[in-house]
PDB file of C-alpha atoms in Angstrom:
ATOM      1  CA  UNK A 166     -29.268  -5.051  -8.745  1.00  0.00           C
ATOM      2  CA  UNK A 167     -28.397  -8.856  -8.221  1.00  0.00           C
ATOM      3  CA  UNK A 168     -29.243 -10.567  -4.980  1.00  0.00           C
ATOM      4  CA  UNK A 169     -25.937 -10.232  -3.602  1.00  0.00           C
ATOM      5  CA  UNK A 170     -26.462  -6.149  -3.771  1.00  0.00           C
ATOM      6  CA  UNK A 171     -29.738  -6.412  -2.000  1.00  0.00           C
ATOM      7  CA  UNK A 172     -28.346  -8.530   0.636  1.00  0.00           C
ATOM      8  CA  UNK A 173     -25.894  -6.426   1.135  1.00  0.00           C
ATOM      9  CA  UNK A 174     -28.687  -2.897   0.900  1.00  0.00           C
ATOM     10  CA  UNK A 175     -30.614  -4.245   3.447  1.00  0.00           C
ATOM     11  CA  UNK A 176     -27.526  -5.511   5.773  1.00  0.00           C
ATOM     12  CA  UNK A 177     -26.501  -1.316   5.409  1.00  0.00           C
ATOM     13  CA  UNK A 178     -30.065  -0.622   6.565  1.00  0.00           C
ATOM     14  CA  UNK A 179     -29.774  -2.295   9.300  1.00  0.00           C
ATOM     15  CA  UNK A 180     -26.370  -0.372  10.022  1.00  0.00           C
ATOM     16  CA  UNK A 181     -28.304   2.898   9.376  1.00  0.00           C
ATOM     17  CA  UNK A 182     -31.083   2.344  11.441  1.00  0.00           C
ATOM     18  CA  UNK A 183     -29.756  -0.072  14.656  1.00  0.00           C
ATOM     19  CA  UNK A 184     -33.066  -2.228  13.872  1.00  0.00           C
ATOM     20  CA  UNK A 185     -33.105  -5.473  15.916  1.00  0.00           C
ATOM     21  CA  UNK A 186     -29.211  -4.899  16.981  1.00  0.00           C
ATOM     22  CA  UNK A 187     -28.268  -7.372  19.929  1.00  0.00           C
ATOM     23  CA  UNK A 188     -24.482  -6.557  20.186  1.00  0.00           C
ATOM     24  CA  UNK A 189     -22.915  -2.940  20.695  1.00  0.00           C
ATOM     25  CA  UNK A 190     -19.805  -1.995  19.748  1.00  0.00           C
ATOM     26  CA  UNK A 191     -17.927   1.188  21.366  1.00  0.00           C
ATOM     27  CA  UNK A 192     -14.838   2.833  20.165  1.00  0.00           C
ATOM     28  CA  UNK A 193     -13.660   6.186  21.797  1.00  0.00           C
ATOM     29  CA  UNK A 194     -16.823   8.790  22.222  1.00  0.00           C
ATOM     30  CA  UNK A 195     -18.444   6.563  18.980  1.00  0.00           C
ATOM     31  CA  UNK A 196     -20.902   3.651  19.453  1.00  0.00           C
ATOM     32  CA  UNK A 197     -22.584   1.621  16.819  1.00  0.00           C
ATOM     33  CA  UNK A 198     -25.549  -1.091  17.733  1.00  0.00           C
ATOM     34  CA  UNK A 199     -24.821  -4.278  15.021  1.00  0.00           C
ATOM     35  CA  UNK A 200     -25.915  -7.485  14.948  1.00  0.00           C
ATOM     36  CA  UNK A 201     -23.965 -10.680  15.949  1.00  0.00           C
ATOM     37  CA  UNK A 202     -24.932 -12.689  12.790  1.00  0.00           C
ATOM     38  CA  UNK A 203     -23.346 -10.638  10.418  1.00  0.00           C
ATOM     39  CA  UNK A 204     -20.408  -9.492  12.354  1.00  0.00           C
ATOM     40  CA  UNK A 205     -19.619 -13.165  13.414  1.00  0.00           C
ATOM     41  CA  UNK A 206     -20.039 -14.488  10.012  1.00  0.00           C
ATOM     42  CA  UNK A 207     -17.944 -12.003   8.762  1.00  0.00           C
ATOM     43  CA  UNK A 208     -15.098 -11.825  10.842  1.00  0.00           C
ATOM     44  CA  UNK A 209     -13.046 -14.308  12.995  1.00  0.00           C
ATOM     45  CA  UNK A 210     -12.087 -11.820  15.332  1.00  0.00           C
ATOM     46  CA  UNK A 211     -15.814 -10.661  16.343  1.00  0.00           C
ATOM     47  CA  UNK A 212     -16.847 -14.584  16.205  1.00  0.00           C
ATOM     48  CA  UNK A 213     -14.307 -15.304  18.771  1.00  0.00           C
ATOM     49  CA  UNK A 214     -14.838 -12.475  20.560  1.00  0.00           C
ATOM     50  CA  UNK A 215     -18.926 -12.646  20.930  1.00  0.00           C
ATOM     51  CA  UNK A 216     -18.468 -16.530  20.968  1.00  0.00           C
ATOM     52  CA  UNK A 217     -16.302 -17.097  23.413  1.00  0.00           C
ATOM     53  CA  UNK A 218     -15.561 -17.603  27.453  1.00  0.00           C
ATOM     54  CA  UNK A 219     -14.745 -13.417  26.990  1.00  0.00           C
ATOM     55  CA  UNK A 220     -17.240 -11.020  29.099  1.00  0.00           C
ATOM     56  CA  UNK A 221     -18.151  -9.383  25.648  1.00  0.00           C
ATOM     57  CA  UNK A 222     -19.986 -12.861  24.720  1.00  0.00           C
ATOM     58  CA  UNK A 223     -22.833 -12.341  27.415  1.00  0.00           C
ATOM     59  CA  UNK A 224     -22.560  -8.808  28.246  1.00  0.00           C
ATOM     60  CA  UNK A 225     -23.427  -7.563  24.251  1.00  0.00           C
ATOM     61  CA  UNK A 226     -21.249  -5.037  24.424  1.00  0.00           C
ATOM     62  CA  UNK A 227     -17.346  -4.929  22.681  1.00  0.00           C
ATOM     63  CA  UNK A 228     -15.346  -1.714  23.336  1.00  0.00           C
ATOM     64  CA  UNK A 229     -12.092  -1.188  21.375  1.00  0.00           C
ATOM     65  CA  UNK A 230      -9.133   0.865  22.445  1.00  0.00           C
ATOM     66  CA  UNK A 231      -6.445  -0.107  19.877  1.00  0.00           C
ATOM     67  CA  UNK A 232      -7.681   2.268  16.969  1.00  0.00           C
ATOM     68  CA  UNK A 233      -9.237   5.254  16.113  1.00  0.00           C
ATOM     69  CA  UNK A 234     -13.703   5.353  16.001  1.00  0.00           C
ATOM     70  CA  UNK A 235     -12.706   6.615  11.926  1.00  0.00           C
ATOM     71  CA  UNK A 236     -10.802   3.245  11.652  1.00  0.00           C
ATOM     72  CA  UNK A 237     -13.401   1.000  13.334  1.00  0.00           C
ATOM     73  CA  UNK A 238     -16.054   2.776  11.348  1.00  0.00           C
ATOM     74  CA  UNK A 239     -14.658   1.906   8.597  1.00  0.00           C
ATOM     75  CA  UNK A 240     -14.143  -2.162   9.512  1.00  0.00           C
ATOM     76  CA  UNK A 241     -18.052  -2.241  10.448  1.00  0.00           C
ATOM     77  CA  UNK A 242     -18.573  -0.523   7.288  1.00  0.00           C
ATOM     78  CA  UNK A 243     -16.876  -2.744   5.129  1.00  0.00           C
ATOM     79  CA  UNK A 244     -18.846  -5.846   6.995  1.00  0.00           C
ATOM     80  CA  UNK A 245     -22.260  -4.560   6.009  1.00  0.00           C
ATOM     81  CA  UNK A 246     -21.266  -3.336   2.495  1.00  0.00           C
ATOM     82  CA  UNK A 247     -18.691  -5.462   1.165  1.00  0.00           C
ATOM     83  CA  UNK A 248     -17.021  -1.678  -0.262  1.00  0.00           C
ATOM     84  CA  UNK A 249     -14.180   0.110   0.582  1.00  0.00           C
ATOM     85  CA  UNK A 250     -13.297   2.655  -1.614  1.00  0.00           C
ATOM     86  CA  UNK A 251     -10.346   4.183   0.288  1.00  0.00           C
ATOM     87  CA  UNK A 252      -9.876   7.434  -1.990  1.00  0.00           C
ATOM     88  CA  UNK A 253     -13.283   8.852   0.013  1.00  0.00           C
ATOM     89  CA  UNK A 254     -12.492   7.189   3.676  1.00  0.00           C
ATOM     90  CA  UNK A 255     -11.294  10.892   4.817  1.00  0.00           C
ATOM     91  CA  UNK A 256     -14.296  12.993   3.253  1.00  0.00           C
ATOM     92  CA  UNK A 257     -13.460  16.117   1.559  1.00  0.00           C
ATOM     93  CA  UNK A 258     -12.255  17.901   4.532  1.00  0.00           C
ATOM     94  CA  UNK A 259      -9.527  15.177   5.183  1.00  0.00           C
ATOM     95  CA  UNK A 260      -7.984  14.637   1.825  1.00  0.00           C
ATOM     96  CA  UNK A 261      -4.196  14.538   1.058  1.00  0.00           C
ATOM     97  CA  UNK A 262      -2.462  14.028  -2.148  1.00  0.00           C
ATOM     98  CA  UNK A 263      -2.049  10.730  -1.961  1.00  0.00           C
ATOM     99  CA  UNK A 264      -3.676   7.448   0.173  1.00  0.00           C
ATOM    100  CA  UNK A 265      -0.018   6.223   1.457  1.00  0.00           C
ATOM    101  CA  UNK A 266      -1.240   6.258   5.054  1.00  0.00           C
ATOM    102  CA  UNK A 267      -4.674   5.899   4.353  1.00  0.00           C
ATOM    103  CA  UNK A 268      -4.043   2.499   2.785  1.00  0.00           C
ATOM    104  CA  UNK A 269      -1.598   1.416   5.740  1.00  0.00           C
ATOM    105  CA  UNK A 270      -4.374   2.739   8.121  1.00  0.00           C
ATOM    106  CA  UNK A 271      -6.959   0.130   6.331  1.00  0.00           C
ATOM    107  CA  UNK A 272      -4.785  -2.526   6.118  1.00  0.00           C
ATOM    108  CA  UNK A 273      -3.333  -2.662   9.905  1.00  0.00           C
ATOM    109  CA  UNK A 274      -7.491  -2.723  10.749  1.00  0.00           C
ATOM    110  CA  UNK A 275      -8.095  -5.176   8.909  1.00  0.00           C
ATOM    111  CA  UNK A 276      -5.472  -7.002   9.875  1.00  0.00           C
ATOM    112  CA  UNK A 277      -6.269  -6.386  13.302  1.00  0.00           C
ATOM    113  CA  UNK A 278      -9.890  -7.974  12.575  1.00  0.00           C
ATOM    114  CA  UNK A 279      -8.845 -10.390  10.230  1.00  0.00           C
ATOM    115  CA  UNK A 280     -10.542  -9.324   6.883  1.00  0.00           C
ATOM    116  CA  UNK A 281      -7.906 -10.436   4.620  1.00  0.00           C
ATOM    117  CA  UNK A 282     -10.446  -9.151   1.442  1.00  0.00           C
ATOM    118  CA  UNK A 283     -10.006  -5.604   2.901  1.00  0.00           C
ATOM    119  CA  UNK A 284      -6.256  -6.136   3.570  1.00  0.00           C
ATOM    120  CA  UNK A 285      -6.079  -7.146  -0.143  1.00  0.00           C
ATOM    121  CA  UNK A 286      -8.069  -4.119  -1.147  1.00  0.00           C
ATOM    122  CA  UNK A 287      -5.582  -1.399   1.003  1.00  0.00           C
ATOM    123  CA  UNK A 288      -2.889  -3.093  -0.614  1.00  0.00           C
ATOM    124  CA  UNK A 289      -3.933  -3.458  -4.181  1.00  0.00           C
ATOM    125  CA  UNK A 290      -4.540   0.305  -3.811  1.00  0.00           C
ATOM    126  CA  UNK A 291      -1.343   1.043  -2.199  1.00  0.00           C
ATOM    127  CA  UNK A 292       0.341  -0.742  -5.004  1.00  0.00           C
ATOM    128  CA  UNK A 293      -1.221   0.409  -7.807  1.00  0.00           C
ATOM    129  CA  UNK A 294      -0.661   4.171  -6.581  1.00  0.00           C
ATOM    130  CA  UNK A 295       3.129   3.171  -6.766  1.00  0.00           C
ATOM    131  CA  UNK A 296       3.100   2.302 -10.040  1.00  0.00           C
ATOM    132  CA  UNK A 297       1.254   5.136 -11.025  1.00  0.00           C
ATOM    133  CA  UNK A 298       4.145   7.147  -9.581  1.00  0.00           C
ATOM    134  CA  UNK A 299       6.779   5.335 -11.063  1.00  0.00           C
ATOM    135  CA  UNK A 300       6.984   5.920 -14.168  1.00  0.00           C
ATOM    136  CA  UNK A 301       6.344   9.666 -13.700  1.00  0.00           C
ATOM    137  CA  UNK A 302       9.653   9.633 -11.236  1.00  0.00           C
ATOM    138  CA  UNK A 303      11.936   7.144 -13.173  1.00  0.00           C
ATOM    139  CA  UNK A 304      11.304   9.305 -16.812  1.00  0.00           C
ATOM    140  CA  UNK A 305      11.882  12.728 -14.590  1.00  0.00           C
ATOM    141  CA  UNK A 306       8.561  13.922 -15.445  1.00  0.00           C
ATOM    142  CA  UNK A 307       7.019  13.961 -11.934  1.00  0.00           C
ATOM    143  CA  UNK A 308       8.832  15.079  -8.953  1.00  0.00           C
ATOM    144  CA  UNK A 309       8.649  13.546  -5.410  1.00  0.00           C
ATOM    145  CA  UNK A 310       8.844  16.975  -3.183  1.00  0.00           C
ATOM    146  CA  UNK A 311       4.991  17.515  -2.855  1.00  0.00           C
ATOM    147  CA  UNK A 312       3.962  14.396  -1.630  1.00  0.00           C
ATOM    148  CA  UNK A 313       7.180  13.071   0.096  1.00  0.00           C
ATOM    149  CA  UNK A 314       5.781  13.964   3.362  1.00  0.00           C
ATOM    150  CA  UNK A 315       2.714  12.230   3.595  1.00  0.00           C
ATOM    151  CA  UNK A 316       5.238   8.971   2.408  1.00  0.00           C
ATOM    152  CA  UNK A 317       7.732   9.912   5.062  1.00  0.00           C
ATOM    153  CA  UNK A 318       4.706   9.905   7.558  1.00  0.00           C
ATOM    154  CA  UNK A 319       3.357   6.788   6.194  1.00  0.00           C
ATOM    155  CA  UNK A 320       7.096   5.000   6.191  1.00  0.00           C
ATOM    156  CA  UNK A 321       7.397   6.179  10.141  1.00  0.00           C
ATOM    157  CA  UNK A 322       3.896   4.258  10.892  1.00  0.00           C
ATOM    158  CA  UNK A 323       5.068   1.200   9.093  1.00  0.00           C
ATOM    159  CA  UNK A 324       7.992   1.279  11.038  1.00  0.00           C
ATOM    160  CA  UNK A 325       6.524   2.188  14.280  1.00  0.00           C
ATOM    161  CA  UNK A 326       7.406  -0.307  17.459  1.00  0.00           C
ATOM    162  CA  UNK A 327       9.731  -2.892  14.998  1.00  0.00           C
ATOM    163  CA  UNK A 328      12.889  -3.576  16.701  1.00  0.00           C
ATOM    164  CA  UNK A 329      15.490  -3.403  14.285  1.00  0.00           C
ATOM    165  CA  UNK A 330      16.507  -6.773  14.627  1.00  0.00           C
ATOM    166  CA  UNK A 331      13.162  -7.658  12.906  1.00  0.00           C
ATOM    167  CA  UNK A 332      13.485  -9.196   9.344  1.00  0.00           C
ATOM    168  CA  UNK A 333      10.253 -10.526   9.012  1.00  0.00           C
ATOM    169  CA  UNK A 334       8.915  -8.270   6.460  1.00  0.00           C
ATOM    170  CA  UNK A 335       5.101  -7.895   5.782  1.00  0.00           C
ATOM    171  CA  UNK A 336       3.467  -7.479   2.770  1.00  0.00           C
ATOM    172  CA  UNK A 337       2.622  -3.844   3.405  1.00  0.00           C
ATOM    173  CA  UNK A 338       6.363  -3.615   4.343  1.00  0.00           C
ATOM    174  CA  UNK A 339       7.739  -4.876   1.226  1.00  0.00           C
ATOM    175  CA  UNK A 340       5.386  -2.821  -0.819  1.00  0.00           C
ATOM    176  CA  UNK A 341       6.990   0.365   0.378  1.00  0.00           C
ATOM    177  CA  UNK A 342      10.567  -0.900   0.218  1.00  0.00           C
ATOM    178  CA  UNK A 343       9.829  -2.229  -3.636  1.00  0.00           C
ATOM    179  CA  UNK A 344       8.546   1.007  -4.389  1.00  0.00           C
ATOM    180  CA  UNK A 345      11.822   3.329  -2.865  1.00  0.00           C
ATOM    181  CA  UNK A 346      14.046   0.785  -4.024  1.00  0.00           C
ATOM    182  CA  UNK A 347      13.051   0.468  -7.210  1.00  0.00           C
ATOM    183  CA  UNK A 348      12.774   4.767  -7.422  1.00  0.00           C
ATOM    184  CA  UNK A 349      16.202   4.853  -5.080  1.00  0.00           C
ATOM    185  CA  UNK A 350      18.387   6.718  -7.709  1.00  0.00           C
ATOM    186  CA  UNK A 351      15.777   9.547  -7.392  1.00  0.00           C
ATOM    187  CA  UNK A 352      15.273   9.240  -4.238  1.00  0.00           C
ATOM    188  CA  UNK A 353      18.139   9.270  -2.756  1.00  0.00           C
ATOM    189  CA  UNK A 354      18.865  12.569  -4.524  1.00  0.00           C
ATOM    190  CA  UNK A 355      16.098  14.319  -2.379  1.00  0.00           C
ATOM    191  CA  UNK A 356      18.280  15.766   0.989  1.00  0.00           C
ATOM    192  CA  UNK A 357      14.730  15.718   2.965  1.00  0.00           C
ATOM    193  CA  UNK A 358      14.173  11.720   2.009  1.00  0.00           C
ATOM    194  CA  UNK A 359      18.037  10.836   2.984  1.00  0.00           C
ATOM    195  CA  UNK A 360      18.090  13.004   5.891  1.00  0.00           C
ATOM    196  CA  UNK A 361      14.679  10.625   6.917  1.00  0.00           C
ATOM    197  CA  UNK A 362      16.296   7.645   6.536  1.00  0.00           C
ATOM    198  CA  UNK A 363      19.511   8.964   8.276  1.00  0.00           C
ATOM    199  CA  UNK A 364      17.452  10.274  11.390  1.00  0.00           C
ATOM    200  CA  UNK A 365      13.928   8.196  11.496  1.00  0.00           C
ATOM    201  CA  UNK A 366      13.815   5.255   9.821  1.00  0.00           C
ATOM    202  CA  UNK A 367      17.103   3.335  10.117  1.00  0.00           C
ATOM    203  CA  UNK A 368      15.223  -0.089   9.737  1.00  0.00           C
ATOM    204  CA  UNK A 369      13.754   1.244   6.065  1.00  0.00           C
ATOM    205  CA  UNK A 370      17.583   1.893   5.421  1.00  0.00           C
ATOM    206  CA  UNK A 371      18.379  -1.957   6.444  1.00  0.00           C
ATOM    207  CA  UNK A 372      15.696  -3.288   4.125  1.00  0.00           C
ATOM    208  CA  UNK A 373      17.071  -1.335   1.125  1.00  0.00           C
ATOM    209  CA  UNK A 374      20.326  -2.825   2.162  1.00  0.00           C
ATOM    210  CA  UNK A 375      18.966  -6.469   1.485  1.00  0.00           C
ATOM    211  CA  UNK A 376      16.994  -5.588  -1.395  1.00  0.00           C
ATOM    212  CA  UNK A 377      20.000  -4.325  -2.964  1.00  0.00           C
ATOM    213  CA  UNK A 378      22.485  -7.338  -2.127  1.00  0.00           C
ATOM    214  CA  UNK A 379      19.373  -9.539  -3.021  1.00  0.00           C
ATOM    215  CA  UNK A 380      19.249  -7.953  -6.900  1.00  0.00           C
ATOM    216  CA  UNK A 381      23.075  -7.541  -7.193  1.00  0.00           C
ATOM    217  CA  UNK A 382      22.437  -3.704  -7.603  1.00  0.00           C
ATOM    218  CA  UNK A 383      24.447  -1.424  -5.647  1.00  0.00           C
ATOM    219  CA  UNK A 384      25.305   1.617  -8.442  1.00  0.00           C
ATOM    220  CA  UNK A 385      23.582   4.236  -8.163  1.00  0.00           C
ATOM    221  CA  UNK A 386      23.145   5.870 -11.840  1.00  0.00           C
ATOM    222  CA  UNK A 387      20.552   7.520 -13.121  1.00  0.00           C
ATOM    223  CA  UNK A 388      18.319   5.815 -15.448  1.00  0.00           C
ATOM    224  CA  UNK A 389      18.355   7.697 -19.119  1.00  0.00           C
ATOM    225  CA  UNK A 390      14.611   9.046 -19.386  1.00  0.00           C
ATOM    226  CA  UNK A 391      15.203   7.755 -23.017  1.00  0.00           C
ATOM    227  CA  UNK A 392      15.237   4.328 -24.558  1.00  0.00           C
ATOM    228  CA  UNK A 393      18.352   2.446 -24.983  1.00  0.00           C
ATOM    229  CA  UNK A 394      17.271   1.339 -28.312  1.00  0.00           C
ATOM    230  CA  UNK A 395      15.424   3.913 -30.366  1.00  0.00           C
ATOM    231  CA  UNK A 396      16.307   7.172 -28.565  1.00  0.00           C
ATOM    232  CA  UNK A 397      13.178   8.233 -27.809  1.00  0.00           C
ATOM    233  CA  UNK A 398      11.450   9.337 -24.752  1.00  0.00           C
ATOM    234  CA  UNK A 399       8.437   7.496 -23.340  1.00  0.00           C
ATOM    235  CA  UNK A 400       5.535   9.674 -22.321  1.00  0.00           C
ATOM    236  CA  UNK A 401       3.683   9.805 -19.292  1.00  0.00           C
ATOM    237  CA  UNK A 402       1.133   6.683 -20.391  1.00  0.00           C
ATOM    238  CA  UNK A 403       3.917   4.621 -21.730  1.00  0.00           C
ATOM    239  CA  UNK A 404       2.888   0.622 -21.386  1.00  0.00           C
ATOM    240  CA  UNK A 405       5.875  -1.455 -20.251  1.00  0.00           C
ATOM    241  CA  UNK A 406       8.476   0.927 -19.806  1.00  0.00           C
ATOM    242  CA  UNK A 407      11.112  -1.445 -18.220  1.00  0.00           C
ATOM    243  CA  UNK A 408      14.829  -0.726 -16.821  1.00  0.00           C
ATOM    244  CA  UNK A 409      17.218  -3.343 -16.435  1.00  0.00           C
ATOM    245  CA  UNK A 410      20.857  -3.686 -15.038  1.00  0.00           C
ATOM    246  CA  UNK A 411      23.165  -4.750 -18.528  1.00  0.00           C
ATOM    247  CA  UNK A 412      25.693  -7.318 -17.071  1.00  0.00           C
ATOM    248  CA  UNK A 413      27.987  -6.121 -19.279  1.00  0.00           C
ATOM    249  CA  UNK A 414      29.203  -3.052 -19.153  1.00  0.00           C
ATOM    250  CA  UNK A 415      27.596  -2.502 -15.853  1.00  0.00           C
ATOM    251  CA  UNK A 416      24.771  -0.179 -16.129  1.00  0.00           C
ATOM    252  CA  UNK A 417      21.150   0.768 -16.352  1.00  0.00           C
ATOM    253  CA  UNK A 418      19.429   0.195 -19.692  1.00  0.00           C
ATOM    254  CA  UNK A 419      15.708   1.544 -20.750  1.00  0.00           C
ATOM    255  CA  UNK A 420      13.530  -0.372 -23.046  1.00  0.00           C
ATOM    256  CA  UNK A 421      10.366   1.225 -24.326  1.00  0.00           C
ATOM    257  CA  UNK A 422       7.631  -0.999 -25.157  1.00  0.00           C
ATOM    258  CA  UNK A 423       7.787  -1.195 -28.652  1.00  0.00           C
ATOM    259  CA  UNK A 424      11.556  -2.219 -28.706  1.00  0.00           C
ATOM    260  CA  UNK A 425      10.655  -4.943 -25.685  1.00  0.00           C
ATOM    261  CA  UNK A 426       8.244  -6.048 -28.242  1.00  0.00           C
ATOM    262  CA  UNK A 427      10.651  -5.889 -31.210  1.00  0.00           C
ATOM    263  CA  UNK A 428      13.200  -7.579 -29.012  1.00  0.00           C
ATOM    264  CA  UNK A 429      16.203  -5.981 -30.840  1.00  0.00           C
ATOM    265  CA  UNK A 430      18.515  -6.117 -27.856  1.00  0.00           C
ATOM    266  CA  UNK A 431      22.233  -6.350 -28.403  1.00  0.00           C
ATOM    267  CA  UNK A 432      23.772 -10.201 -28.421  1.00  0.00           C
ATOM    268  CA  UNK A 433      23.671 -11.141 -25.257  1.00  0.00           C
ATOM    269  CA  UNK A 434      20.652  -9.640 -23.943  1.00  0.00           C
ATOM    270  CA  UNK A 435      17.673 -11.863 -25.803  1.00  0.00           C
ATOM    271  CA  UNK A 436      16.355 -13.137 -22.553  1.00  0.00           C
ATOM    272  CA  UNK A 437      16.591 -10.447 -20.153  1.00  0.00           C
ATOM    273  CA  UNK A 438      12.705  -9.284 -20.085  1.00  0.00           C
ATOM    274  CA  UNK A 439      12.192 -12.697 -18.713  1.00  0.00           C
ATOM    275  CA  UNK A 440      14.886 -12.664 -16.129  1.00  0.00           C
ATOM    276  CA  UNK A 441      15.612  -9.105 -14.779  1.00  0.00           C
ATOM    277  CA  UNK A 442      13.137  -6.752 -15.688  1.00  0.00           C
ATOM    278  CA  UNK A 443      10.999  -4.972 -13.748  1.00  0.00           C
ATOM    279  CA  UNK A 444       7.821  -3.053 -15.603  1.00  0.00           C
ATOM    280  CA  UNK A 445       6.778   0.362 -14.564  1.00  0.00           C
ATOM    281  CA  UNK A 446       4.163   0.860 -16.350  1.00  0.00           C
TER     282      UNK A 446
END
């Protein structure tokens, strides 16, 4: 264990225990008793907060209305432990097929409290789930139906209170737009998914709009689950499966890895990993 771990082991002791807390902070029927040296140094919002000319600096005491205790626990967790490993936030009793709204959960928190590390850590996650899925969805091996719930639910919190004249799009925003956009020819197959966007998420329907004028792409063919080149079919733990849009005739091309690393592309097409490809794997 370096010195940075045993900081960080004694800081969670003093979590554990409430030993020589002078600040507490109440969410809901929860209350935890910290300590204003780590939570100030730690977070802009709690230095400002136990700081300032606000009644929380002199009373000791900070109760917070705008999330859930489970949320909150997990912000005061992450500022004693420097962890957050959001696969095991919900506990075995909570746990869903995916961490779609798990991951927005975390990073709207953290966002709140202004722990951009955690932020980055709910979206890495996010992100790398999606390209997990991917692949799995563009090569027709994986279907959407069992989980497209819990990614409808997670799209609707997203969403939640943004007028539709809003074009600012966060990063958690574009993650989920990048991910149905770039899966939209499957997508938009599913009659549950398009009967979402028809009747609950019109502003998820704009963004796809842009994203589409934006990349020039508005066919809608199915991508070939084999390559363009060689004829075969990638499996499941292909590297660098990529798709591209051919200029000419206008259409979706796959590339496996080996021929992106041959580069035997028809005349015309050389430099088109470097320009228009997107990997999925």
């Amino acid at each position: 264990m370096d010195k940075n771990d045993r900081f960080l082991s004694s800081d969670e002791k003093l979590l554990e225990t409430g030993l020589f807390s002078d600040v507490v902070v109440k969410c809901g029927d929860k209350e935890w008793k910290l300590h204003k040296a780590i939570l100030c140094t730690r977070s802009v919002w709690f230095e400002k907060a136990l700081t300032g000319q606000f009644e929380e600096a002199t009373s000791g005491v900070i109760t917070i209305q705008d999330f859930q205790p489970e949320a909150v626990e997990w912000v005061i967790r992450y500022i004693y432990t420097g962890v957050c490993d959001i696969a095991t936030l919900r506990g075995p009793e909570k746990m869903t097929m995916t961490n779609f709204v798990t991951c927005f959960e975390v990073h709207s928190v953290a966002d709140f409290f202004a722990l951009s590390p955690l932020a980055k850590i709910a979206l890495d996650t996010l992100t790398a789930e999606f390209d997990t899925k991917l692949p799995a969805i563009q090569l027709q091996q994986e279907s959407c139906k069992e989980w497209l719930p819990e990614l409808c639910e997670a799209i609707r919190l997203v969403y939640e209170d943004i007028p539709i004249s809003d074009t600012a799009v966060t990063s958690i925003r574009k993650a989920f737009v990048s991910f149905i956009h770039t899966a939209r020819y499957y997508f938009m197959k599913e009659p549950r998914f398009t009967k979402f966007l028809d009747e609950e998420a019109p502003l998820l329907s704009l963004d796809l709009f842009r994203a589409m004028r934006a990349t020039g792409d508005f066919i809608a063919h199915p991508l070939d689950p084999y390559c363009s080149f060689c004829k075969n079919k990638p499996s499941r733990a292909e590297k660098g499966y990529y798709t591209h849009i051919a200029p000419e005739p206008l259409k979706l091309t796959a590339c496996c890895s080996n021929c992106a690393v041959k580069k035997d592309f028809p005349s015309g097409m050389q430099d088109w990993l470097a320009k228009d490809t997107r990997a999925l794997g």
